[in-house]
XYZ file of C-alpha atoms in Angstrom:
401
model
C -0.027 -0.017 -0.191
C 2.379 2.470 0.652
C 4.452 1.612 -2.685
C 0.930 2.383 -4.212
C 1.322 5.592 -2.016
C 4.343 6.015 -3.453
C 3.954 6.088 -6.998
C 0.807 8.412 -7.109
C 2.136 10.900 -5.293
C 3.006 14.062 -6.965
C 5.362 15.893 -4.710
C 8.809 13.957 -4.770
C 9.685 14.964 -0.596
C 6.335 13.208 -0.383
C 7.397 10.247 -2.402
C 10.432 9.800 -0.944
C 8.609 9.874 2.934
C 6.483 6.987 1.582
C 9.289 4.796 -0.286
C 11.627 5.160 3.151
C 8.671 3.976 5.052
C 7.600 0.977 2.574
C 11.431 -0.266 2.556
C 11.910 -0.159 6.209
C 8.630 -1.710 7.268
C 10.354 -4.976 4.892
C 13.074 -5.136 6.310
C 11.869 -5.050 10.272
C 9.892 -8.021 8.539
C 11.924 -9.740 7.166
C 14.442 -9.425 10.009
C 11.062 -11.337 12.430
C 10.932 -13.213 9.525
C 12.949 -14.000 6.221
C 10.304 -16.221 4.702
C 7.891 -13.730 5.575
C 4.486 -13.009 3.148
C 2.181 -9.484 2.633
C -1.425 -10.650 2.534
C -1.677 -11.563 -0.810
C 0.981 -14.107 -0.993
C 3.972 -12.708 -1.746
C 7.189 -12.600 -0.273
C 8.250 -9.464 1.840
C 11.300 -10.087 -0.053
C 10.161 -9.352 -3.345
C 8.025 -6.146 -1.970
C 11.417 -5.038 -1.039
C 13.028 -5.547 -4.300
C 10.008 -4.096 -5.749
C 10.191 -0.980 -3.462
C 14.305 -0.610 -4.495
C 13.275 -0.718 -8.544
C 10.453 2.484 -7.665
C 13.070 4.606 -6.002
C 15.889 3.618 -8.640
C 13.299 4.444 -11.336
C 12.764 7.778 -9.657
C 16.392 8.634 -8.768
C 17.423 11.481 -10.280
C 21.651 11.062 -9.251
C 23.055 8.761 -11.512
C 25.551 7.419 -9.154
C 22.955 7.126 -6.281
C 20.475 5.289 -9.140
C 22.791 2.447 -9.528
C 22.893 1.453 -5.985
C 20.072 1.333 -5.516
C 18.862 -0.664 -9.164
C 21.855 -3.258 -7.221
C 20.067 -3.515 -3.907
C 17.047 -4.262 -6.272
C 19.159 -7.187 -8.421
C 19.887 -8.704 -5.042
C 16.624 -8.768 -3.625
C 15.076 -10.654 -6.639
C 18.086 -12.961 -6.568
C 17.093 -14.023 -3.220
C 13.555 -14.261 -4.358
C 13.808 -16.574 -7.649
C 16.350 -18.774 -5.278
C 12.677 -19.038 -3.335
C 10.217 -19.152 -5.735
C 12.040 -20.300 -9.218
C 9.373 -19.276 -11.055
C 9.596 -15.646 -10.958
C 13.131 -15.882 -12.952
C 11.146 -14.329 -15.288
C 11.641 -10.755 -12.956
C 15.243 -10.057 -14.431
C 14.101 -9.094 -17.509
C 12.040 -6.198 -15.864
C 15.805 -5.783 -14.534
C 16.903 -5.678 -18.053
C 14.866 -2.597 -19.118
C 14.882 -0.875 -16.310
C 17.804 1.820 -17.229
C 15.667 2.588 -20.969
C 12.382 2.736 -18.683
C 13.962 4.661 -15.609
C 15.067 7.661 -18.926
C 11.518 7.898 -19.934
C 10.014 8.265 -16.017
C 13.021 11.183 -15.406
C 11.604 12.168 -18.899
C 8.162 12.375 -18.222
C 9.059 13.576 -14.797
C 10.395 17.226 -16.129
C 7.873 17.666 -18.694
C 5.152 17.135 -15.752
C 7.386 19.537 -13.265
C 5.884 23.178 -12.609
C 2.225 22.602 -14.182
C -0.956 22.585 -13.438
C -3.160 19.550 -13.007
C -4.929 20.375 -16.827
C -1.264 21.066 -18.109
C -0.399 18.056 -17.119
C -3.260 16.245 -18.565
C -2.680 18.090 -22.169
C 1.603 16.870 -21.497
C 0.540 13.007 -20.762
C -1.803 13.539 -23.644
C 1.205 14.916 -26.002
C 3.234 12.057 -24.858
C 0.594 9.038 -25.677
C 0.559 11.105 -29.261
C 3.964 11.205 -29.317
C 4.350 6.946 -28.559
C 2.292 5.944 -30.868
C 3.537 7.986 -34.281
C 6.876 6.851 -32.582
C 5.906 3.554 -32.946
C 3.765 3.123 -35.450
C 6.828 3.949 -37.742
C 8.260 1.083 -36.238
C 5.612 -0.797 -37.540
C 6.203 0.283 -40.769
C 9.716 -0.867 -40.530
C 9.454 -3.713 -38.737
C 5.711 -4.816 -39.621
C 6.437 -8.556 -38.268
C 8.895 -8.157 -34.746
C 6.698 -8.952 -31.703
C 8.442 -6.508 -29.094
C 7.718 -3.349 -31.172
C 3.637 -4.865 -31.947
C 3.498 -5.573 -28.623
C 4.679 -1.910 -27.814
C 2.191 -0.485 -30.207
C -1.205 -1.974 -29.237
C -0.945 -1.016 -25.556
C -0.433 1.685 -26.793
C -3.439 2.129 -29.079
C -5.136 1.285 -25.648
C -3.594 4.569 -24.160
C -4.962 6.541 -27.213
C -8.100 5.128 -26.992
C -8.785 6.271 -23.926
C -7.749 9.657 -23.931
C -9.769 10.253 -27.462
C -13.336 9.006 -25.531
C -12.041 11.603 -23.206
C -12.384 14.028 -25.703
C -15.297 12.447 -27.347
C -13.781 11.340 -30.159
C -15.949 8.016 -30.230
C -15.485 6.449 -33.450
C -11.401 7.804 -33.185
C -11.843 6.256 -29.818
C -13.298 2.878 -30.979
C -11.041 2.757 -34.466
C -7.689 2.802 -32.094
C -9.652 0.015 -30.001
C -9.779 -2.672 -33.435
C -6.387 -1.444 -34.452
C -5.026 -2.203 -31.301
C -6.898 -5.890 -31.501
C -5.447 -6.476 -34.826
C -1.962 -5.831 -33.379
C -1.864 -7.994 -31.043
C -3.182 -10.437 -32.757
C -0.730 -10.619 -35.082
C 1.528 -10.189 -32.165
C 0.308 -13.190 -30.152
C 0.525 -15.389 -33.547
C 4.341 -14.540 -34.161
C 5.595 -14.822 -30.144
C 3.425 -16.391 -27.465
C 3.713 -13.665 -24.678
C 1.868 -13.248 -21.886
C 1.475 -9.917 -21.473
C 0.735 -9.690 -25.340
C -2.226 -11.718 -24.330
C -3.289 -9.945 -21.345
C -3.381 -6.535 -23.759
C -5.080 -8.707 -26.345
C -8.190 -9.612 -23.858
C -8.261 -6.102 -23.006
C -8.827 -5.034 -26.563
C -10.929 -7.564 -27.597
C -13.567 -7.685 -24.626
C -13.210 -3.236 -25.398
C -14.408 -4.046 -29.141
C -17.125 -6.380 -27.923
C -18.436 -3.624 -25.787
C -18.792 -1.307 -28.810
C -20.515 -3.744 -30.496
C -24.236 -3.152 -31.170
C -25.168 -6.551 -31.981
C -25.018 -9.129 -29.052
C -24.363 -12.544 -30.936
C -20.876 -10.484 -32.506
C -20.651 -8.933 -28.925
C -20.713 -12.291 -27.158
C -18.294 -13.844 -29.565
C -15.981 -10.821 -28.761
C -16.402 -11.539 -25.058
C -15.485 -15.255 -25.231
C -12.519 -14.413 -27.348
C -11.285 -12.046 -24.858
C -11.795 -15.050 -22.298
C -9.509 -17.397 -24.463
C -7.439 -14.591 -24.791
C -6.851 -14.028 -21.194
C -6.619 -17.802 -20.274
C -3.482 -18.181 -22.514
C -1.703 -15.660 -20.533
C -2.632 -17.782 -17.160
C -1.250 -20.917 -19.410
C 1.888 -18.598 -19.706
C 2.349 -17.416 -16.134
C 4.523 -19.120 -14.245
C 4.115 -17.653 -10.811
C 1.351 -19.037 -8.320
C 0.525 -16.203 -6.949
C 0.064 -14.367 -9.606
C -2.157 -16.896 -11.319
C -3.797 -16.530 -8.441
C -4.671 -13.353 -9.092
C -5.273 -13.746 -13.154
C -7.907 -16.310 -11.797
C -9.710 -14.183 -10.202
C -9.876 -11.935 -13.257
C -10.929 -14.021 -15.318
C -14.103 -15.146 -13.162
C -14.873 -10.865 -13.242
C -14.805 -11.053 -17.107
C -17.399 -13.491 -16.930
C -19.408 -10.018 -16.074
C -18.678 -8.188 -18.693
C -21.863 -8.595 -20.508
C -23.803 -7.138 -17.662
C -22.147 -3.627 -18.342
C -23.027 -4.438 -21.557
C -26.588 -4.475 -21.260
C -26.322 -1.452 -19.382
C -24.495 0.301 -22.504
C -26.998 -1.730 -25.211
C -30.984 -1.656 -23.417
C -32.105 -2.262 -26.486
C -30.610 -5.351 -26.999
C -30.292 -6.404 -23.543
C -32.327 -9.633 -23.952
C -30.355 -10.842 -27.526
C -27.444 -11.098 -25.349
C -25.991 -14.423 -24.181
C -24.987 -15.953 -20.883
C -22.010 -17.911 -19.688
C -21.849 -18.249 -16.058
C -18.385 -18.251 -14.349
C -17.189 -22.756 -14.010
C -17.455 -23.822 -10.725
C -14.100 -24.069 -9.866
C -13.752 -19.726 -10.822
C -17.751 -19.456 -8.734
C -16.050 -20.263 -6.037
C -12.898 -18.282 -5.719
C -12.449 -16.027 -2.825
C -11.000 -12.012 -4.153
C -7.751 -13.037 -3.419
C -7.945 -16.706 -5.233
C -8.207 -18.957 -3.166
C -10.644 -21.244 -3.318
C -13.872 -21.829 -0.910
C -13.288 -23.944 2.144
C -16.682 -26.024 3.383
C -17.363 -25.300 6.958
C -15.669 -29.005 8.619
C -19.512 -29.437 9.879
C -20.557 -30.060 6.198
C -17.721 -32.702 5.737
C -18.577 -35.968 6.969
C -17.262 -37.737 9.776
C -14.870 -40.183 7.603
C -13.988 -37.353 5.519
C -12.902 -35.578 8.613
C -11.260 -38.510 9.198
C -8.886 -39.207 6.256
C -8.405 -35.288 5.636
C -6.499 -35.051 9.122
C -4.499 -37.908 8.393
C -6.427 -40.560 10.784
C -5.807 -44.289 10.204
C -9.031 -45.842 8.153
C -10.196 -49.650 8.799
C -7.705 -50.911 6.943
C -4.788 -48.974 8.743
C -4.086 -46.922 6.264
C -3.471 -43.160 6.638
C -4.597 -40.414 3.703
C -2.738 -37.068 3.783
C -4.169 -33.572 1.447
C -3.019 -33.093 -1.135
C -1.281 -30.537 -2.172
C -0.795 -27.564 -4.836
C 1.957 -29.110 -7.778
C 5.426 -27.279 -7.257
C 5.415 -24.336 -10.350
C 7.503 -25.444 -13.023
C 11.354 -23.630 -12.967
C 11.617 -20.934 -15.954
C 14.344 -21.133 -17.983
C 16.519 -17.569 -18.387
C 19.693 -16.368 -20.538
C 19.979 -13.439 -18.674
C 20.259 -14.826 -15.250
C 22.819 -17.364 -15.048
C 23.042 -20.197 -12.095
C 26.790 -18.759 -10.693
C 24.688 -15.133 -9.576
C 21.396 -16.961 -8.581
C 24.550 -19.018 -6.119
C 26.432 -15.670 -5.913
C 22.571 -14.799 -4.048
C 22.584 -17.977 -2.227
C 25.909 -17.413 -0.823
C 24.774 -13.743 0.104
C 22.238 -14.696 2.634
C 24.284 -17.455 4.211
C 27.225 -16.950 6.948
C 27.099 -16.967 10.777
C 25.115 -14.169 12.375
C 27.996 -11.592 13.106
C 28.101 -11.374 9.302
C 24.368 -11.050 9.436
C 24.165 -8.282 12.050
C 26.968 -6.497 10.130
C 25.232 -6.912 5.945
C 21.677 -5.728 7.694
C 23.966 -2.213 9.415
C 25.812 -2.256 5.691
C 22.276 -1.922 4.373
C 20.886 0.540 6.639
C 23.712 3.043 5.691
C 23.294 2.020 1.969
C 19.472 3.189 2.481
C 20.240 6.033 4.101
C 22.156 7.273 1.655
C 19.797 6.418 -1.238
C 16.487 7.876 0.495
C 17.982 11.300 0.258
C 16.932 11.791 -3.276
C 14.699 9.114 -3.988
C 11.168 9.974 -5.556
C -2.707 -8.795 -10.404
C -10.908 -1.705 -11.203
C -13.908 -0.562 -12.979
C -12.255 -0.589 -16.127
C -11.780 -3.966 -17.942
C -8.194 -2.885 -19.087
C -7.468 -3.302 -15.237
C -7.122 -6.792 -16.204
C -4.271 -6.507 -17.800
C -2.694 -3.520 -15.700
C -1.994 -5.022 -12.274
C 1.333 -5.175 -10.503
C 2.648 -8.008 -12.450
C 1.971 -6.969 -15.735
C 2.630 -3.057 -15.635
C 5.750 -3.064 -17.602
C 4.282 -2.959 -19.973
C 1.952 0.358 -20.112
C 5.472 1.750 -18.313
C 7.259 1.099 -21.754
C 4.995 2.930 -24.093
C 4.385 6.562 -21.596
C 6.488 6.170 -18.970
C 5.532 5.142 -14.892
C 4.650 8.829 -14.044
C 2.203 9.487 -16.580
C 1.125 5.882 -16.674
C 0.015 6.173 -13.322
C -0.866 10.005 -13.325
C -3.028 8.837 -15.962
C -4.377 6.480 -14.487
C -5.312 8.071 -11.024
C -6.850 11.129 -13.375
C -9.759 8.238 -14.490
C -9.724 6.947 -11.291
C -8.985 3.579 -11.835
């Protein structure tokens, strides 16, 4: 929560204060329990790495920024040792310098401007990015990396056009985004692209007047998002995505409100039972103990049956280990080695970290909208790469998301 507040702050001093408090809370949690987790099931160590990453993004001094990025890398490497499926976060680090440049550029363009002027500046940034990426697509029409950026940029443009009441242009941008992302996903199976495709396809369905055509778009959107879920290897992220998939089965309700004359023609699909039973954090609803027959309760608790055999409760399968050319085994082992040693070394290392964090703090700066499906914490890098973190969060806040 503190990290989100920090990102949303326009005032750099307030941003720095929230980030400092966020880092201190995670440090304290890790001192108490190195394996502690946040309420949503993420490792505190992962949260600490994220805090360092945001601090790096807003740090204007290059040397201080490098220190923060190194701290972020070390935290992420330790996370990967505990949860190998999170190895993809290293890809975020690889893009960090370019993302920081975009953030600082956007920050400079927003400085000294009123809220209205900042909104106008953001619009300019999006138009510039769409134009730039459009030219890159012309040069490299089959480059999935370029298409992966162009599609979300068009989605952002469509929202701006909608706010400006340029409805026809907004609809055209949404359809173009859908087409671009469809092509992208045929060239390369990327979870962020499938998530963005789900958003775009859902949006196309929402503006479709014909009930049957709209239903088919909603169905295609769910299939695209299921592809994204299949490609996601982090268990906690999968839980959050399944909750979003559950919510996508309610899209028809919004469509009916927009098209009341056609509402009676809209086909309705109920969420499958395994989705319908999910709690907001993605865990299945547990049956009350009293509703379970006594024999099943004995089996569940591991008690012996008549034949003397016991039964153990099934556990979730271990997530598959991801392969990456970005992080080699030596780096992971090095991070592991850094966590071991005597208690005196650990105390010394904690003190050193406190000194570093004091220096870093000096300059520190998974949704009612259907787009929230793709723009969660884990997948926000897609939007960051398009318009920069500052402008992205600013615009999302202005929309009330």
